[in-house]
Coordinates of C-alpha atoms in Angstrom, one line a residue:
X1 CA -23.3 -5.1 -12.0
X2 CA -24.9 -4.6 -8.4
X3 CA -25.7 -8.4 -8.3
X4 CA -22.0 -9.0 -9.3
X5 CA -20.6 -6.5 -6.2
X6 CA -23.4 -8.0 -3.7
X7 CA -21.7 -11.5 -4.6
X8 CA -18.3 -10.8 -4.5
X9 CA -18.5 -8.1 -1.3
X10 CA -20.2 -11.5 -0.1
X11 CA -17.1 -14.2 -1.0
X12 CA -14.8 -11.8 0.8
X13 CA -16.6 -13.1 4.5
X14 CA -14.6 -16.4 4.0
X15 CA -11.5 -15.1 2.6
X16 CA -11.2 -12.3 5.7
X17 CA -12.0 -15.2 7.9
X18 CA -9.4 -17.8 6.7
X19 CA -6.7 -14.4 7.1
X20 CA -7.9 -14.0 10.3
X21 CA -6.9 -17.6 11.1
X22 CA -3.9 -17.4 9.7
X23 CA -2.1 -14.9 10.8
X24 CA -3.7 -15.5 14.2
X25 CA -2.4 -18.9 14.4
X26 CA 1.1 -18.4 12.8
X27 CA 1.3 -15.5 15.6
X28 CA 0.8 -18.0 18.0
X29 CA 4.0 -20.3 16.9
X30 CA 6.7 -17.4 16.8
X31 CA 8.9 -18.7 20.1
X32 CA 8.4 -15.7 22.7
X33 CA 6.9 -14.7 25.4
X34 CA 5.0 -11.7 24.2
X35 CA 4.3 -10.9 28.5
X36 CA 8.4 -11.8 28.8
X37 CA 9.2 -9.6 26.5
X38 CA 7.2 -6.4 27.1
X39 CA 8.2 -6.8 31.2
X40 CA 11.8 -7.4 30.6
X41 CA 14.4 -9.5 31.9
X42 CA 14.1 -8.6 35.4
X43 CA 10.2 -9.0 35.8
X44 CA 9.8 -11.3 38.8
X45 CA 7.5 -14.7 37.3
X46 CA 4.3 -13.4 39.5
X47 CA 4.6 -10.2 37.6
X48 CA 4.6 -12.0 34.6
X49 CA 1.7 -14.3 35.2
X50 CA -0.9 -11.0 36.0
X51 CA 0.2 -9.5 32.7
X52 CA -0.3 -12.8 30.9
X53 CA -3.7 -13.0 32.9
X54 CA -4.6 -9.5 32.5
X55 CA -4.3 -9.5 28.5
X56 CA -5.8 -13.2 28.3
X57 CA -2.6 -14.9 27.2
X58 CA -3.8 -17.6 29.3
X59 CA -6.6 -18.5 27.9
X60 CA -6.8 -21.7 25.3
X61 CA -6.3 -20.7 21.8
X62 CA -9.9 -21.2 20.1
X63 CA -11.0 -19.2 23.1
X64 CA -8.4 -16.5 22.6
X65 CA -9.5 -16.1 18.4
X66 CA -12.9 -16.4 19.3
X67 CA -13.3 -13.4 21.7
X68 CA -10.9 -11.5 19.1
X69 CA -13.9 -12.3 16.4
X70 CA -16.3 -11.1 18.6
X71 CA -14.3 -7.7 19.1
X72 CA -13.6 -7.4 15.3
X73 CA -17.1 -7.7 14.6
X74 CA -18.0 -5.1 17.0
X75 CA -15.6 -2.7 15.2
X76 CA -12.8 -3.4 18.0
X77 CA -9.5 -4.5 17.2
X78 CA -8.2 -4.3 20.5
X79 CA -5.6 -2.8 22.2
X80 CA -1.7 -2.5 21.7
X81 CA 0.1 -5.3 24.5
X82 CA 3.1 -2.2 24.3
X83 CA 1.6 0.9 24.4
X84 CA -1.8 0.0 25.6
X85 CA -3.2 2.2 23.1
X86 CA -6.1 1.4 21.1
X87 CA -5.1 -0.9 18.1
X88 CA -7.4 1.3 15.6
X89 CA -5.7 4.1 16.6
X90 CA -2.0 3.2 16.0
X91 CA -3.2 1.8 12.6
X92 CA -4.6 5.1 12.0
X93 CA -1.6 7.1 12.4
X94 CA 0.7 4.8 10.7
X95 CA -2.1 3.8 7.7
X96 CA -1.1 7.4 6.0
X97 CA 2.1 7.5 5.3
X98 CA 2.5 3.8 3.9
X99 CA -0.7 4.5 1.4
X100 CA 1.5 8.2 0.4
X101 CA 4.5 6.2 0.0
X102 CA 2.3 3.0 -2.2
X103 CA 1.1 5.9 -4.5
X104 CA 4.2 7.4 -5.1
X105 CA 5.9 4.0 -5.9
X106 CA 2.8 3.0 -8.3
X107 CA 2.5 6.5 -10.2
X108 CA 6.4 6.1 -10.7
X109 CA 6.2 2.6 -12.0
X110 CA 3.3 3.2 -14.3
X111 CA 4.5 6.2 -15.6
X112 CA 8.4 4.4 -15.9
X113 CA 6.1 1.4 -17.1
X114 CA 4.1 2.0 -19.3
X115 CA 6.2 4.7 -21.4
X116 CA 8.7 1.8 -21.3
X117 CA 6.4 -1.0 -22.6
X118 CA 5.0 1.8 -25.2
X119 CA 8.3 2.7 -26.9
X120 CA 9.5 -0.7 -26.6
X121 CA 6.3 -1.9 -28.9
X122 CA 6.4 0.6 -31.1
X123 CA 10.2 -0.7 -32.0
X124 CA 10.2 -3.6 -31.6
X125 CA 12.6 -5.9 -32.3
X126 CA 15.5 -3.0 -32.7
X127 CA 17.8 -1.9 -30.1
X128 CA 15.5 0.2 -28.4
X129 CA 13.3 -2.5 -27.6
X130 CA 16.3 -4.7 -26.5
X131 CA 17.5 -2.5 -24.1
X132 CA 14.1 -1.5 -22.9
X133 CA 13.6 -5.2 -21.8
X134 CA 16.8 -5.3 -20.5
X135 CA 16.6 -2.9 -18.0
X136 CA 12.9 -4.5 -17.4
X137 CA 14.8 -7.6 -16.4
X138 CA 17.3 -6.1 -14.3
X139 CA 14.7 -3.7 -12.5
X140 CA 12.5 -7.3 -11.5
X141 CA 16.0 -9.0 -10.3
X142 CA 17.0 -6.3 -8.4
X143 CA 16.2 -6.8 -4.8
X144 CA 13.8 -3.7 -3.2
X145 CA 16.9 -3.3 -0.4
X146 CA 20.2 -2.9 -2.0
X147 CA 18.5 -0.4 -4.7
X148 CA 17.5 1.7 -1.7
X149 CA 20.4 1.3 -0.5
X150 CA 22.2 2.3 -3.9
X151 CA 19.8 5.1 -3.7
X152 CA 20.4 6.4 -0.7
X153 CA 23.9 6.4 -1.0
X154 CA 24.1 8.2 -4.6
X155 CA 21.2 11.0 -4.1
X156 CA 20.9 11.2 -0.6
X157 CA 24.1 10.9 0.6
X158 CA 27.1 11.7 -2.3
X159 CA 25.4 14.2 -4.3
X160 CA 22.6 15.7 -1.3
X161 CA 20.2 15.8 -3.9
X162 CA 17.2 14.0 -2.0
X163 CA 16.8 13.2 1.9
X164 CA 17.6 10.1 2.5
X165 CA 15.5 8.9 4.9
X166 CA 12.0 10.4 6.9
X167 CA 8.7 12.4 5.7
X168 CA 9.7 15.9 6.5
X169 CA 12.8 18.0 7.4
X170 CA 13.4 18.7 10.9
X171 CA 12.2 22.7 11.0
X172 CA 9.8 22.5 8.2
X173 CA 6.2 23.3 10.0
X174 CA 3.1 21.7 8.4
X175 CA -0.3 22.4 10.3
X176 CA -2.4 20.3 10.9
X177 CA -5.6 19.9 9.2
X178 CA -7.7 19.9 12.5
X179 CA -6.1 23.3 13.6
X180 CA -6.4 24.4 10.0
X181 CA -10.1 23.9 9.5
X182 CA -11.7 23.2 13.1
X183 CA -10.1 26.2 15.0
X184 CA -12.2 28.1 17.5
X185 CA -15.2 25.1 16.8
X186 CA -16.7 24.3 20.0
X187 CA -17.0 21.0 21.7
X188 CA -19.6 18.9 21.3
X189 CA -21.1 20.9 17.5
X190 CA -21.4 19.0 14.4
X191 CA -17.4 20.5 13.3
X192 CA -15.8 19.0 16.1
X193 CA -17.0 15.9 15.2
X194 CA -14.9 15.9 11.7
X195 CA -12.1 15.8 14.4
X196 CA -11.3 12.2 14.0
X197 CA -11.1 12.6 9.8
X198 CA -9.1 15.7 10.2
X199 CA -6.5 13.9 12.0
X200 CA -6.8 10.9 9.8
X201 CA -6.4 12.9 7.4
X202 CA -3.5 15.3 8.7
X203 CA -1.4 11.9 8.2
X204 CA -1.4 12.9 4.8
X205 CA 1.9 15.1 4.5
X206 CA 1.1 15.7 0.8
X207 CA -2.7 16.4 1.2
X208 CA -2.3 18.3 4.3
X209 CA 0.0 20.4 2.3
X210 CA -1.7 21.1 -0.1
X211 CA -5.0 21.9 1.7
X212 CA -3.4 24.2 3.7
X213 CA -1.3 25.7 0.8
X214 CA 2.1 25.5 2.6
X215 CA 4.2 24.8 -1.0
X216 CA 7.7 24.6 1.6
X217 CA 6.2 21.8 3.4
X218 CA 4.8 20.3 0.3
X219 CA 8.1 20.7 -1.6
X220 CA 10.0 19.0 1.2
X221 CA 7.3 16.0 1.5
X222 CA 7.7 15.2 -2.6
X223 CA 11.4 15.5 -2.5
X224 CA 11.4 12.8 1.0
X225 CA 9.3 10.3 -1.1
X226 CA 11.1 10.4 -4.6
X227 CA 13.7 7.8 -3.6
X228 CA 11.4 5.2 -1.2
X229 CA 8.9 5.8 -4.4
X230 CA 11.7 4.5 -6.8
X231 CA 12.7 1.7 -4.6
X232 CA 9.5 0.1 -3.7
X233 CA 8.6 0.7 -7.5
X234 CA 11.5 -0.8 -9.4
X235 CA 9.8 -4.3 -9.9
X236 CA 6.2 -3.3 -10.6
X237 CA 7.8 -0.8 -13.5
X238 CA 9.5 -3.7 -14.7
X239 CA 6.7 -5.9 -14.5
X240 CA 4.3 -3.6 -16.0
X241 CA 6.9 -3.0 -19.1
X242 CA 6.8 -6.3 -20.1
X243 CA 3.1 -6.5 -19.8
X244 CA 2.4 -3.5 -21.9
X245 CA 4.8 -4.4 -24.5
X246 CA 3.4 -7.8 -24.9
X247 CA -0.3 -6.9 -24.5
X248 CA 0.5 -3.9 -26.9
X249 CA 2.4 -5.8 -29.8
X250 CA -0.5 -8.4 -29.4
X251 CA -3.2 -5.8 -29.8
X252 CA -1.1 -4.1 -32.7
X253 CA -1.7 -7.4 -34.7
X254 CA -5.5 -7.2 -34.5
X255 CA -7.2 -6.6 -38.0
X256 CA -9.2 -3.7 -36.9
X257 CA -5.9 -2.0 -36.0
X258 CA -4.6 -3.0 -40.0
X259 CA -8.0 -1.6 -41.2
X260 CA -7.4 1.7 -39.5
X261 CA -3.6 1.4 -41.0
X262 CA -5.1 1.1 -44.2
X263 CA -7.5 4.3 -44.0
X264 CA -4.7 6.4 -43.6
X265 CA -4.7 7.3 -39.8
X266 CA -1.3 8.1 -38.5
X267 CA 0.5 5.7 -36.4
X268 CA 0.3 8.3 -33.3
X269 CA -3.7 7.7 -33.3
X270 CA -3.8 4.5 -34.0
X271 CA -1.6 3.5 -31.2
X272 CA -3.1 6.0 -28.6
X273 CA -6.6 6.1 -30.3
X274 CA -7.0 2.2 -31.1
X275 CA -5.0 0.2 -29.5
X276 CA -4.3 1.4 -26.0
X277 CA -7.3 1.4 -24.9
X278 CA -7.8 -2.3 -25.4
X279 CA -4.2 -3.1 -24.3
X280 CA -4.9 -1.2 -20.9
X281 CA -7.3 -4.3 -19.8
X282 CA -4.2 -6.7 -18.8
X283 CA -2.3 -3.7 -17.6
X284 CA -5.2 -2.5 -15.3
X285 CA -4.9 -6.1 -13.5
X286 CA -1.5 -6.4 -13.3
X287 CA -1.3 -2.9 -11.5
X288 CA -3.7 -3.8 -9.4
X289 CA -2.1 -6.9 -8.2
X290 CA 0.7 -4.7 -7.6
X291 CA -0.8 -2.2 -5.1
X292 CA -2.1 -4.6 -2.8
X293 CA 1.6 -6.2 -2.7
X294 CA 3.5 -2.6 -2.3
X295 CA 1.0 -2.4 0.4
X296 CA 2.0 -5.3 2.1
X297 CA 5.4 -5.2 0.7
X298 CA 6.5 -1.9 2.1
X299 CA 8.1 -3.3 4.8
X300 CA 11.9 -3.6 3.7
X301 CA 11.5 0.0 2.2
X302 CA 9.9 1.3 5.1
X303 CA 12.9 0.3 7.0
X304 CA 15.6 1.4 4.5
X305 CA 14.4 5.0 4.5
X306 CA 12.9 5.8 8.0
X307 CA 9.8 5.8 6.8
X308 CA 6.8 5.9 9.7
X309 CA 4.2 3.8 8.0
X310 CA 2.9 0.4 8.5
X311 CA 5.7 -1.4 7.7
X312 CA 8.2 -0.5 10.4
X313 CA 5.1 -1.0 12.6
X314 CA 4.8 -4.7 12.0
X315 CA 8.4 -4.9 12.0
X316 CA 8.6 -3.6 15.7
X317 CA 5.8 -5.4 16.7
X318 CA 6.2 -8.6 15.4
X319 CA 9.6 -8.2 17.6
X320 CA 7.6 -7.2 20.5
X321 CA 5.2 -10.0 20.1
X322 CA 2.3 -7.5 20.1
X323 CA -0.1 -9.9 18.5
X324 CA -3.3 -7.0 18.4
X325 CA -1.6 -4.5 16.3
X326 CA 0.1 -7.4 13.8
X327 CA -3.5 -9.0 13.5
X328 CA -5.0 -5.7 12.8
X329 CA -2.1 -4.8 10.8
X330 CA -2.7 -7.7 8.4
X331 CA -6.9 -7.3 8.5
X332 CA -6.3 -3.9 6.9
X333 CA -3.6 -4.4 4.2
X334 CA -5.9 -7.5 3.4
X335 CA -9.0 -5.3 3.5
X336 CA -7.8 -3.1 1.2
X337 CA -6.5 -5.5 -1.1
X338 CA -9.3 -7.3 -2.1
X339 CA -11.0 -4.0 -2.5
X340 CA -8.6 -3.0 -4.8
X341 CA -9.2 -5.9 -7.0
X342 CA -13.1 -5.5 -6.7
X343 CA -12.2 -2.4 -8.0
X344 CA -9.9 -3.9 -11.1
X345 CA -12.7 -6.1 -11.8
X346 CA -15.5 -3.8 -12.1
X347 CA -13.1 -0.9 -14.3
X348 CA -12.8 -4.2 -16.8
X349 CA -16.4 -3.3 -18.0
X350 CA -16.1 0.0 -18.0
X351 CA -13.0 -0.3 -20.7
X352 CA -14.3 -3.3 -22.5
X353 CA -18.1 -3.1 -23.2
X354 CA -18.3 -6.5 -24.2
X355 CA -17.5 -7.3 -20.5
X356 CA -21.1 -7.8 -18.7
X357 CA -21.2 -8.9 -15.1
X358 CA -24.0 -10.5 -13.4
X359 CA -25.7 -11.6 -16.8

């Protein structure tokens, strides 16, 4: 297993590399004058050309990536062409709330999933099953935007049951973790160092909430992410409903599952004793593949619903033509992507013990 992480932690060099070059270069042909832009219409053309100097715009392409390599493998991503704040840093703040939002939206759609794709194998071929799949059909054609905007108008708006848009209700105080766990340390100790993590981690809404055992502020945070959470979700419930119906009624024909039929188990262990566990091995991939997407894919939601994650970031960005914080942007949805699917691959053996990497 360590051989089989050594190569594949080694195969992700060239995929990060041929990213890298891609989004850099496709940057690079969006019409716009990133220098133009930031300086506004009335910037005089010498103004223009020290900003374009200043930031290295001028600078031929392969020159351009390669100093950005250099700086990514010296842990720097650069600075923002807008704000002139570090790139890690913006990415940092932002990084939070898009990962709370991608874990709401995956916790709804495997919970939505999976009980669908369950009670739709168990009766199968009967109404139930047909209108399971029906609705799985019509939650994977349903575009992300127009249910949040459905959403938004019903619960947020009509009946005032959710907040329609935003992390947190204006008035509701959460502390942060940093004043919560690193007050009166001094400067300079061993606890002031955790600063950074603490206000990493202070992004958090949910955890922070939690930590600091304010329930009002941790009520408020759950009830903002309910209806992004169902949006972004809808398709990867669908999806995974058809997948665990199929990979369940396919299990559910296995001799071994007839054989503990025929001893006289009841149906309830052998389909959450027997046959789950085996089904779970497509499922597993298939919500894996979705995570890195609702990562990536947050974008329209983010927008919908106010929400101050990654997403809207890129959005205004790519507008602005900041090129560091889209690059970096990208690098760590990607990053976290291919993880994600190391880690899909290496749960396989754990489930299925006739799985053995490296051998």
């Amino acid at each position: 297993m360590t051989r089989y992480i050594a190569q594949r932690l080694v195969l992700l060099i060239p995929v990060l590399l041929g990213i890298l070059v891609i989004t850099f270069s496709m940057l690079r042909l969006i019409p716009g004058d990133p220098a133009r832009i930031m300086l506004g219409e009335h910037a005089t053309e010498e103004s223009i050309a020290r900003f374009r100097e200043a930031m290295g715009l001028n600078d031929p392409i392969h020159v351009q990536f390669w100093r950005y390599l250099t700086n990514i493998l010296h842990g720097d991503l650069g600075r923002a062409i807008r704000t002139n704040e570090k790139v890690t840093v913006e990415l940092m703040q932002r990084l939070p709330a898009t990962i709370e939002l991608t874990f709401g939206a995956m916790f709804l759609a495997c919970l939505i999933g999976i009980i669908a794709g369950i009670i739709s194998a168990y009766y199968h071929n009967t109404a139930i099953d047909l209108g399971t799949m029906v609705g799985a059909l019509v939650g994977v054609s349903m575009p992300v935007f127009w249910l949040g905007l459905i959403l938004m108008y019903i619960f947020g708006f009509k009946l005032k049951w959710l907040p329609p848009s935003g992390r947190l209700t204006v008035g509701v105080e959460l502390q942060s973790l940093t004043d919560f766990f690193l007050a009166g340390a001094a400067e300079g100790t061993w606890l002031f160092k955790l600063k950074p993590l603490t206000d990493f981690l202070s992004n958090f809404y949910i955890l922070t909430a939690v930590l600091t055992g304010n329930g009002k502020a941790l009520w408020d945070a759950l009830k903002h992410l309910i209806l992004p959470s169902l949006a972004l979700g809808s398709i990867p419930a669908a999806i995974i409903a058809r997948m665990t119906r199929s990979s369940l009624l396919e299990v559910l024909g296995e001799d071994y599952i007839r054989t503990a039929r025929a001893k006289g188990l009841s149906e309830r262990v052998v389909l959450f004793g027997h046959a789950m566990k085996n089904a779970f091995l497509p499922i597993i991939t298939v919500v894996g593949l979705q995570f890195g997407s609702l990562l990536g894919g947050a974008i329209l939601t983010e927008t919908i619903f106010s929400w101050p994650g990654m997403g809207r970031l890129v959005v205004d960005r790519i507008l602005a033509r900041d090129y560091p914080v889209v690059q970096g942007a990208v690098l760590v949805i990607a990053l976290i992507f291919v993880f994600v699917n190391l880690l899909v691959d290496i749960s396989y053996a754990y489930l299925d013990p006739r799985i053995r990497y490296g051998s």
